[in-house]
Amino acid sequence: MNEERPHFGGSGTPLERWRDDPELADLPSLNLAAIFEESRRVVVIAPHPDDEILGCGGLLMQLHALGRELLLVSVTDGTGSHPGSSLWPAARLAATRPQESRRALARLGLASLETMRLRLTDTQVAGEARTLAYRLHRLLHDDDILLTTWRGDGHADHEATGEVCAALVDGSSRTVVEMPIWMWHWAEPGDARVPWHRAHRLPLDESARAAKRHAMVEHGSQCQPDRSTGAPPILSALALERLTQPHEVFLL
Ligand SMILES: [Zn+2]
């Protein structure tokens, strides 16, 4: 139903609401050793180049430090972020955003991370879900751990990618871990639309938070206003603050 769909208007949930939420602070800790077993590869499946930093940059740093095998799959090149822009036409975004992602990962100490680009159409992942499923099916191992955007995140590409990944777990030894990203914008503490019973928290220290902020500076296309359309940055300063809290939250 329409009224239950997330709203993306305005600046989103104030940072203090999340900061002051006691239930968020009380979420169970993500048990890295138990969830991300040593023998299994972790495959991050990011709809757009930046979701891997915003959703799980801190987790990736910790998994890398533990020596886990990691693969990043970029579903789209994020060419749909600036509709109608003469400053950021799709061709420029296609050339720029994957490079921004590489530089951002380097700032997290992940310059060597293996990356694959699937080049599906940004904003149209739901319509290309069968292609995505097929491409992923071809490259996944039977016991991979999939780390992807939450099926209820309120953004069509995030939800479609999450759905495809969840379906790829059925009948295999794979598991899926989902990360909310836009949820921090439209939801409120205790929001009934969020499956908090599945949520686990990974604390981030100040250096990890600083590294994430530093990494996001590389995503200039997303963090600066568009002079040609007058549009504000895709990611406002507030949105970046909401996404660099002293923890990352994952749905198991
Ligand atoms: Zn995204």
mmCIF file of C-alpha atoms and ligand atoms in Angstrom:
data_model
loop_
_atom_site.group_PDB
_atom_site.id
_atom_site.type_symbol
_atom_site.label_atom_id
_atom_site.label_comp_id
_atom_site.label_asym_id
_atom_site.label_seq_id
_atom_site.Cartn_x
_atom_site.Cartn_y
_atom_site.Cartn_z
ATOM 1 C CA MET A 1 0.000 0.000 0.000
ATOM 2 C CA ASN A 2 1.164 3.459 -0.836
ATOM 3 C CA GLU A 3 1.104 4.962 2.624
ATOM 4 C CA GLU A 4 3.345 2.189 3.879
ATOM 5 C CA ARG A 5 5.999 2.869 1.281
ATOM 6 C CA PRO A 6 9.025 4.756 2.573
ATOM 7 C CA HIS A 7 9.124 8.470 1.867
ATOM 8 C CA PHE A 8 12.285 10.050 0.545
ATOM 9 C CA GLY A 9 11.194 13.652 0.835
ATOM 10 C CA GLY A 10 12.993 16.238 2.938
ATOM 11 C CA SER A 11 16.257 15.785 4.722
ATOM 12 C CA GLY A 12 15.263 12.544 6.423
ATOM 13 C CA THR A 13 15.370 11.385 10.028
ATOM 14 C CA PRO A 14 17.436 13.727 12.222
ATOM 15 C CA LEU A 15 20.743 12.273 13.323
ATOM 16 C CA GLU A 16 19.890 12.747 17.010
ATOM 17 C CA ARG A 17 16.936 10.385 16.707
ATOM 18 C CA TRP A 18 19.289 7.542 15.840
ATOM 19 C CA ARG A 19 22.042 8.688 18.203
ATOM 20 C CA ASP A 20 19.654 8.737 21.150
ATOM 21 C CA ASP A 21 17.944 5.438 20.352
ATOM 22 C CA PRO A 22 18.651 3.033 23.237
ATOM 23 C CA GLU A 23 17.355 0.018 21.302
ATOM 24 C CA LEU A 24 19.900 0.595 18.554
ATOM 25 C CA ALA A 25 22.699 0.681 21.117
ATOM 26 C CA ASP A 26 21.356 -2.559 22.608
ATOM 27 C CA LEU A 27 21.275 -4.593 19.402
ATOM 28 C CA PRO A 28 23.249 -7.850 19.618
ATOM 29 C CA SER A 29 26.793 -7.639 18.305
ATOM 30 C CA LEU A 30 27.603 -9.118 14.941
ATOM 31 C CA ASN A 31 29.692 -12.208 15.629
ATOM 32 C CA LEU A 32 32.249 -11.925 12.837
ATOM 33 C CA ALA A 33 33.936 -15.283 13.391
ATOM 34 C CA ALA A 34 30.637 -17.186 13.459
ATOM 35 C CA ILE A 35 28.904 -15.418 10.548
ATOM 36 C CA PHE A 36 31.902 -14.953 8.255
ATOM 37 C CA GLU A 37 33.553 -18.342 8.588
ATOM 38 C CA GLU A 38 37.185 -18.544 7.634
ATOM 39 C CA SER A 39 36.758 -21.023 4.783
ATOM 40 C CA ARG A 40 34.072 -19.080 2.938
ATOM 41 C CA ARG A 41 34.336 -16.227 0.462
ATOM 42 C CA VAL A 42 32.421 -13.009 1.131
ATOM 43 C CA VAL A 43 30.845 -11.506 -2.006
ATOM 44 C CA VAL A 44 29.597 -7.930 -1.713
ATOM 45 C CA ILE A 45 26.861 -7.277 -4.252
ATOM 46 C CA ALA A 46 26.442 -3.497 -4.503
ATOM 47 C CA PRO A 47 23.701 -2.003 -6.703
ATOM 48 C CA HIS A 48 25.661 1.267 -7.097
ATOM 49 C CA PRO A 49 29.319 2.294 -6.696
ATOM 50 C CA ASP A 50 29.282 3.676 -3.112
ATOM 51 C CA ASP A 51 26.856 1.246 -1.447
ATOM 52 C CA GLU A 52 29.834 -0.911 -0.435
ATOM 53 C CA ILE A 53 31.323 1.996 1.533
ATOM 54 C CA LEU A 54 28.084 3.349 2.987
ATOM 55 C CA GLY A 55 26.640 -0.016 3.951
ATOM 56 C CA CYS A 56 29.630 -2.090 4.955
ATOM 57 C CA GLY A 57 32.909 -0.177 4.619
ATOM 58 C CA GLY A 58 33.777 -0.814 8.266
ATOM 59 C CA LEU A 59 32.886 -4.489 8.017
ATOM 60 C CA LEU A 60 35.040 -4.882 4.898
ATOM 61 C CA MET A 61 38.032 -3.374 6.691
ATOM 62 C CA GLN A 62 37.615 -5.836 9.555
ATOM 63 C CA LEU A 63 37.152 -8.833 7.256
ATOM 64 C CA HIS A 64 40.208 -7.796 5.252
ATOM 65 C CA ALA A 65 42.232 -7.571 8.479
ATOM 66 C CA LEU A 66 41.086 -11.122 9.303
ATOM 67 C CA GLY A 67 42.349 -12.290 5.910
ATOM 68 C CA ARG A 68 38.940 -13.259 4.518
ATOM 69 C CA GLU A 69 38.604 -13.716 0.763
ATOM 70 C CA LEU A 70 36.513 -10.817 -0.586
ATOM 71 C CA LEU A 71 34.935 -10.041 -3.954
ATOM 72 C CA LEU A 72 32.999 -6.884 -4.850
ATOM 73 C CA VAL A 73 30.363 -7.133 -7.556
ATOM 74 C CA SER A 74 29.124 -3.746 -8.819
ATOM 75 C CA VAL A 75 25.691 -4.349 -10.304
ATOM 76 C CA THR A 76 25.410 -0.992 -12.119
ATOM 77 C CA ASP A 77 27.832 1.842 -12.788
ATOM 78 C CA GLY A 78 25.420 4.257 -11.130
ATOM 79 C CA THR A 79 24.679 6.210 -14.288
ATOM 80 C CA GLY A 80 21.145 7.166 -13.206
ATOM 81 C CA SER A 81 22.063 9.439 -10.315
ATOM 82 C CA HIS A 82 21.735 12.751 -12.203
ATOM 83 C CA PRO A 83 18.709 12.682 -14.548
ATOM 84 C CA GLY A 84 18.608 15.669 -16.917
ATOM 85 C CA SER A 85 22.054 16.900 -15.927
ATOM 86 C CA SER A 86 24.388 18.400 -18.513
ATOM 87 C CA LEU A 87 27.210 18.372 -15.950
ATOM 88 C CA TRP A 88 26.802 14.665 -15.193
ATOM 89 C CA PRO A 89 25.489 12.894 -18.311
ATOM 90 C CA ALA A 90 25.322 9.102 -18.097
ATOM 91 C CA ALA A 91 28.561 8.641 -20.062
ATOM 92 C CA ARG A 92 30.503 10.793 -17.633
ATOM 93 C CA LEU A 93 29.008 8.970 -14.651
ATOM 94 C CA ALA A 94 29.886 5.602 -16.230
ATOM 95 C CA ALA A 95 33.480 6.746 -16.567
ATOM 96 C CA THR A 96 33.678 8.430 -13.178
ATOM 97 C CA ARG A 97 31.751 6.429 -10.602
ATOM 98 C CA PRO A 98 33.693 3.127 -10.861
ATOM 99 C CA GLN A 99 36.911 5.167 -10.446
ATOM 100 C CA GLU A 100 35.458 6.924 -7.413
ATOM 101 C CA SER A 101 34.681 3.517 -5.962
ATOM 102 C CA ARG A 102 38.275 2.306 -6.513
ATOM 103 C CA ARG A 103 39.777 5.378 -4.881
ATOM 104 C CA ALA A 104 37.343 5.169 -1.974
ATOM 105 C CA LEU A 105 38.200 1.524 -1.373
ATOM 106 C CA ALA A 106 41.896 2.423 -1.462
ATOM 107 C CA ARG A 107 41.241 4.897 1.345
ATOM 108 C CA LEU A 108 39.920 1.993 3.404
ATOM 109 C CA GLY A 109 43.095 0.009 2.711
ATOM 110 C CA LEU A 110 41.225 -2.134 0.191
ATOM 111 C CA ALA A 111 43.037 -1.151 -3.005
ATOM 112 C CA SER A 112 43.655 -4.813 -3.804
ATOM 113 C CA LEU A 113 39.994 -5.820 -3.490
ATOM 114 C CA GLU A 114 38.916 -7.923 -6.462
ATOM 115 C CA THR A 115 36.036 -6.178 -8.262
ATOM 116 C CA MET A 116 33.643 -7.133 -11.052
ATOM 117 C CA ARG A 117 31.312 -4.776 -12.901
ATOM 118 C CA LEU A 118 28.089 -6.231 -14.322
ATOM 119 C CA ARG A 119 26.999 -2.968 -16.003
ATOM 120 C CA LEU A 120 23.274 -3.476 -15.563
ATOM 121 C CA THR A 121 21.074 -0.401 -16.027
ATOM 122 C CA ASP A 122 20.954 1.928 -13.030
ATOM 123 C CA THR A 123 17.353 2.420 -11.770
ATOM 124 C CA GLN A 124 16.227 -0.651 -13.778
ATOM 125 C CA VAL A 125 17.628 -3.568 -11.781
ATOM 126 C CA ALA A 126 14.135 -4.944 -11.049
ATOM 127 C CA GLY A 127 13.453 -5.195 -14.784
ATOM 128 C CA GLU A 128 16.823 -6.881 -15.305
ATOM 129 C CA ALA A 129 16.542 -9.183 -12.283
ATOM 130 C CA ARG A 130 16.743 -12.365 -14.360
ATOM 131 C CA THR A 131 19.962 -11.163 -15.971
ATOM 132 C CA LEU A 132 21.370 -10.308 -12.559
ATOM 133 C CA ALA A 133 20.411 -13.721 -11.169
ATOM 134 C CA TYR A 134 22.020 -15.482 -14.114
ATOM 135 C CA ARG A 135 25.249 -13.471 -13.948
ATOM 136 C CA LEU A 136 25.551 -14.017 -10.193
ATOM 137 C CA HIS A 137 24.683 -17.706 -10.469
ATOM 138 C CA ARG A 138 27.594 -18.095 -12.897
ATOM 139 C CA LEU A 139 30.152 -16.471 -10.626
ATOM 140 C CA LEU A 140 29.082 -17.563 -7.137
ATOM 141 C CA HIS A 141 30.499 -20.516 -5.236
ATOM 142 C CA ASP A 142 28.036 -22.824 -3.544
ATOM 143 C CA ASP A 143 29.050 -21.684 -0.050
ATOM 144 C CA ASP A 144 29.635 -17.959 -0.600
ATOM 145 C CA ILE A 145 28.397 -15.437 1.945
ATOM 146 C CA LEU A 146 26.452 -12.737 0.083
ATOM 147 C CA LEU A 147 26.533 -9.235 1.527
ATOM 148 C CA THR A 148 23.992 -6.987 -0.162
ATOM 149 C CA THR A 149 21.373 -4.269 0.211
ATOM 150 C CA TRP A 150 18.258 -4.972 2.251
ATOM 151 C CA ARG A 151 15.127 -6.177 0.417
ATOM 152 C CA GLY A 152 13.065 -3.544 2.244
ATOM 153 C CA ASP A 153 15.443 -0.587 1.827
ATOM 154 C CA GLY A 154 12.881 1.519 -0.033
ATOM 155 C CA HIS A 155 15.070 2.059 -3.131
ATOM 156 C CA ALA A 156 14.003 -0.041 -6.122
ATOM 157 C CA ASP A 157 17.524 -1.146 -7.148
ATOM 158 C CA HIS A 158 18.478 -1.958 -3.551
ATOM 159 C CA GLU A 159 15.347 -4.030 -3.059
ATOM 160 C CA ALA A 160 15.655 -5.871 -6.379
ATOM 161 C CA THR A 161 19.311 -6.720 -5.726
ATOM 162 C CA GLY A 162 18.445 -7.952 -2.231
ATOM 163 C CA GLU A 163 15.620 -10.104 -3.621
ATOM 164 C CA VAL A 164 17.828 -11.693 -6.261
ATOM 165 C CA CYS A 165 20.509 -12.497 -3.681
ATOM 166 C CA ALA A 166 17.981 -13.979 -1.263
ATOM 167 C CA ALA A 167 16.675 -16.251 -4.023
ATOM 168 C CA LEU A 168 20.223 -17.382 -4.883
ATOM 169 C CA VAL A 169 20.677 -18.693 -1.349
ATOM 170 C CA ASP A 170 17.791 -21.164 -1.660
ATOM 171 C CA GLY A 171 18.895 -24.724 -2.263
ATOM 172 C CA SER A 172 22.587 -23.934 -1.700
ATOM 173 C CA SER A 173 24.986 -23.635 1.235
ATOM 174 C CA ARG A 174 25.154 -19.862 0.710
ATOM 175 C CA THR A 175 23.945 -17.338 3.245
ATOM 176 C CA VAL A 176 22.887 -13.739 2.770
ATOM 177 C CA VAL A 177 23.543 -10.772 5.043
ATOM 178 C CA GLU A 178 21.544 -7.632 4.227
ATOM 179 C CA MET A 179 22.534 -4.024 4.872
ATOM 180 C CA PRO A 180 20.093 -1.146 5.246
ATOM 181 C CA ILE A 181 21.231 2.105 3.618
ATOM 182 C CA TRP A 182 18.275 4.339 2.703
ATOM 183 C CA MET A 183 16.425 2.976 5.732
ATOM 184 C CA TRP A 184 18.412 5.435 7.868
ATOM 185 C CA HIS A 185 16.791 8.255 5.891
ATOM 186 C CA TRP A 186 13.127 7.235 5.937
ATOM 187 C CA ALA A 187 12.718 5.066 9.031
ATOM 188 C CA GLU A 188 12.539 6.069 12.676
ATOM 189 C CA PRO A 189 13.845 4.300 15.780
ATOM 190 C CA GLY A 190 11.584 1.328 16.489
ATOM 191 C CA ASP A 191 9.960 1.644 13.034
ATOM 192 C CA ALA A 192 7.575 -1.285 12.522
ATOM 193 C CA ARG A 193 8.620 -1.596 8.854
ATOM 194 C CA VAL A 194 12.146 -2.636 9.868
ATOM 195 C CA PRO A 195 12.825 -6.236 11.019
ATOM 196 C CA TRP A 196 14.799 -5.206 14.107
ATOM 197 C CA HIS A 197 14.710 -8.800 15.406
ATOM 198 C CA ARG A 198 17.133 -9.670 12.587
ATOM 199 C CA ALA A 199 19.430 -6.709 13.219
ATOM 200 C CA HIS A 200 22.981 -7.017 14.531
ATOM 201 C CA ARG A 201 25.432 -4.238 15.227
ATOM 202 C CA LEU A 202 29.102 -3.970 14.325
ATOM 203 C CA PRO A 203 30.779 -1.265 16.443
ATOM 204 C CA LEU A 204 33.184 1.017 14.567
ATOM 205 C CA ASP A 205 35.973 2.879 16.300
ATOM 206 C CA GLU A 206 36.782 6.499 15.509
ATOM 207 C CA SER A 207 39.539 5.614 13.044
ATOM 208 C CA ALA A 208 37.176 3.379 11.046
ATOM 209 C CA ARG A 209 34.546 6.129 10.977
ATOM 210 C CA ALA A 210 37.149 8.642 9.854
ATOM 211 C CA ALA A 211 38.275 6.269 7.111
ATOM 212 C CA LYS A 212 34.693 5.954 5.862
ATOM 213 C CA ARG A 213 34.240 9.730 5.818
ATOM 214 C CA HIS A 214 37.540 10.063 4.019
ATOM 215 C CA ALA A 215 36.500 7.428 1.505
ATOM 216 C CA MET A 216 33.221 9.184 0.749
ATOM 217 C CA VAL A 217 35.132 12.349 -0.194
ATOM 218 C CA GLU A 218 36.186 10.384 -3.282
ATOM 219 C CA HIS A 219 32.544 10.078 -4.342
ATOM 220 C CA GLY A 220 32.494 13.664 -5.545
ATOM 221 C CA SER A 221 29.725 13.014 -8.060
ATOM 222 C CA GLN A 222 27.381 12.104 -5.187
ATOM 223 C CA CYS A 223 28.464 14.639 -2.589
ATOM 224 C CA GLN A 224 28.414 17.901 -4.541
ATOM 225 C CA PRO A 225 25.482 19.974 -5.797
ATOM 226 C CA ASP A 226 24.740 19.912 -9.516
ATOM 227 C CA ARG A 227 25.227 23.401 -11.003
ATOM 228 C CA SER A 228 23.502 22.436 -14.257
ATOM 229 C CA THR A 229 20.178 21.448 -12.650
ATOM 230 C CA GLY A 230 20.377 23.220 -9.304
ATOM 231 C CA ALA A 231 19.874 19.869 -7.584
ATOM 232 C CA PRO A 232 21.405 19.389 -4.133
ATOM 233 C CA PRO A 233 23.977 16.631 -3.569
ATOM 234 C CA ILE A 234 22.583 13.076 -3.831
ATOM 235 C CA LEU A 235 24.174 12.470 -0.423
ATOM 236 C CA SER A 236 23.747 15.460 1.869
ATOM 237 C CA ALA A 237 26.100 16.152 4.760
ATOM 238 C CA LEU A 238 23.352 14.847 7.059
ATOM 239 C CA ALA A 239 22.954 11.650 5.016
ATOM 240 C CA LEU A 240 26.700 11.058 5.268
ATOM 241 C CA GLU A 241 26.581 11.569 9.034
ATOM 242 C CA ARG A 242 23.727 9.083 9.326
ATOM 243 C CA LEU A 243 25.848 6.579 7.383
ATOM 244 C CA THR A 244 29.023 7.053 9.420
ATOM 245 C CA GLN A 245 27.624 6.295 12.862
ATOM 246 C CA PRO A 246 29.747 4.431 15.435
ATOM 247 C CA HIS A 247 28.333 1.141 14.112
ATOM 248 C CA GLU A 248 27.081 -0.602 11.027
ATOM 249 C CA VAL A 249 23.863 -2.599 11.222
ATOM 250 C CA PHE A 250 23.256 -5.847 9.369
ATOM 251 C CA LEU A 251 20.159 -8.029 9.006
ATOM 252 C CA LEU A 252 20.789 -11.753 9.376
HETATM 253 ZN ZN ZN B 1 22.701 2.432 -3.929
#
